[in-house]
C-alpha cells in the first residue's frame, strides 16, 4: 500500500455509504470518518437546546460553542465509531428520525458546511482514511487517491430505508418513506453550498443489486487495478 491512502465516498441517502465505508476501512485497516455524524450531533444539540435547525445564524453560533468528536469504536460498540457531543456518547441517539431530519436542515447552511469541511480536513490530515458524506471528493478530500460515487435506484434506496425503519420497530408506509427519500435527494442536490454531485474524476458504482460484501470486494479490486493496494 502507498504511504498514504485516502478514499472519498459520496452518494445520495441510502446508497450504502456508511456500511460500505465502515467495512472497507476495517478490511484495509484505515481510519473511518463518518462526516454525517458531525451534522447529526449539531442537529441533536439544536433539539436539546430548542434551537430551530432552520435558523442559520443561531445554529452556526451554537456550533462554535459545542464539542463534537468522533472516536474509535469500543468492544461494545454497534457502530464503527463513537460519536461524542460535549463528552457524552450519543452514537445511538443521532440515528433517531428527528435528528436525521434536523441534520438535513443544518447541512444546508453554508457557514456550517465551511466549518465542518475545515474540521474534517484537519481530522484527515496526514492519515490514511475512508471518509464518506456528500461533499467529500469535492471539498473535504479533493486530492483523494480514489473518489467513489455510490448510488442505487430510488426504489432500492427507499426499500433499504423502509427496512431500516422496520428493524427499529417503526412501521412507516412505503410511500411515506419514498416521499421522504425524494425530499432528501432534493435537499442534497439543490442546497446552495456544495450540492451533491458526481464529480468527473469519481468512479461510480451502482449498488442496487449488490450485497455489502460484493461492494467492498469490487472497491478492493478497483484499488488494486489502480495500484493503490
Coordinates of C-alpha atoms in Angstrom, one line a residue, residues 19 98 144 151 157 201:
X19 CA -22.0 0.5 5.9
X98 CA -35.8 13.6 14.5
X144 CA -8.1 11.6 -2.6
X151 CA -25.5 5.1 -6.0
X157 CA -32.7 3.1 -1.6
X201 CA -13.0 12.1 -11.7

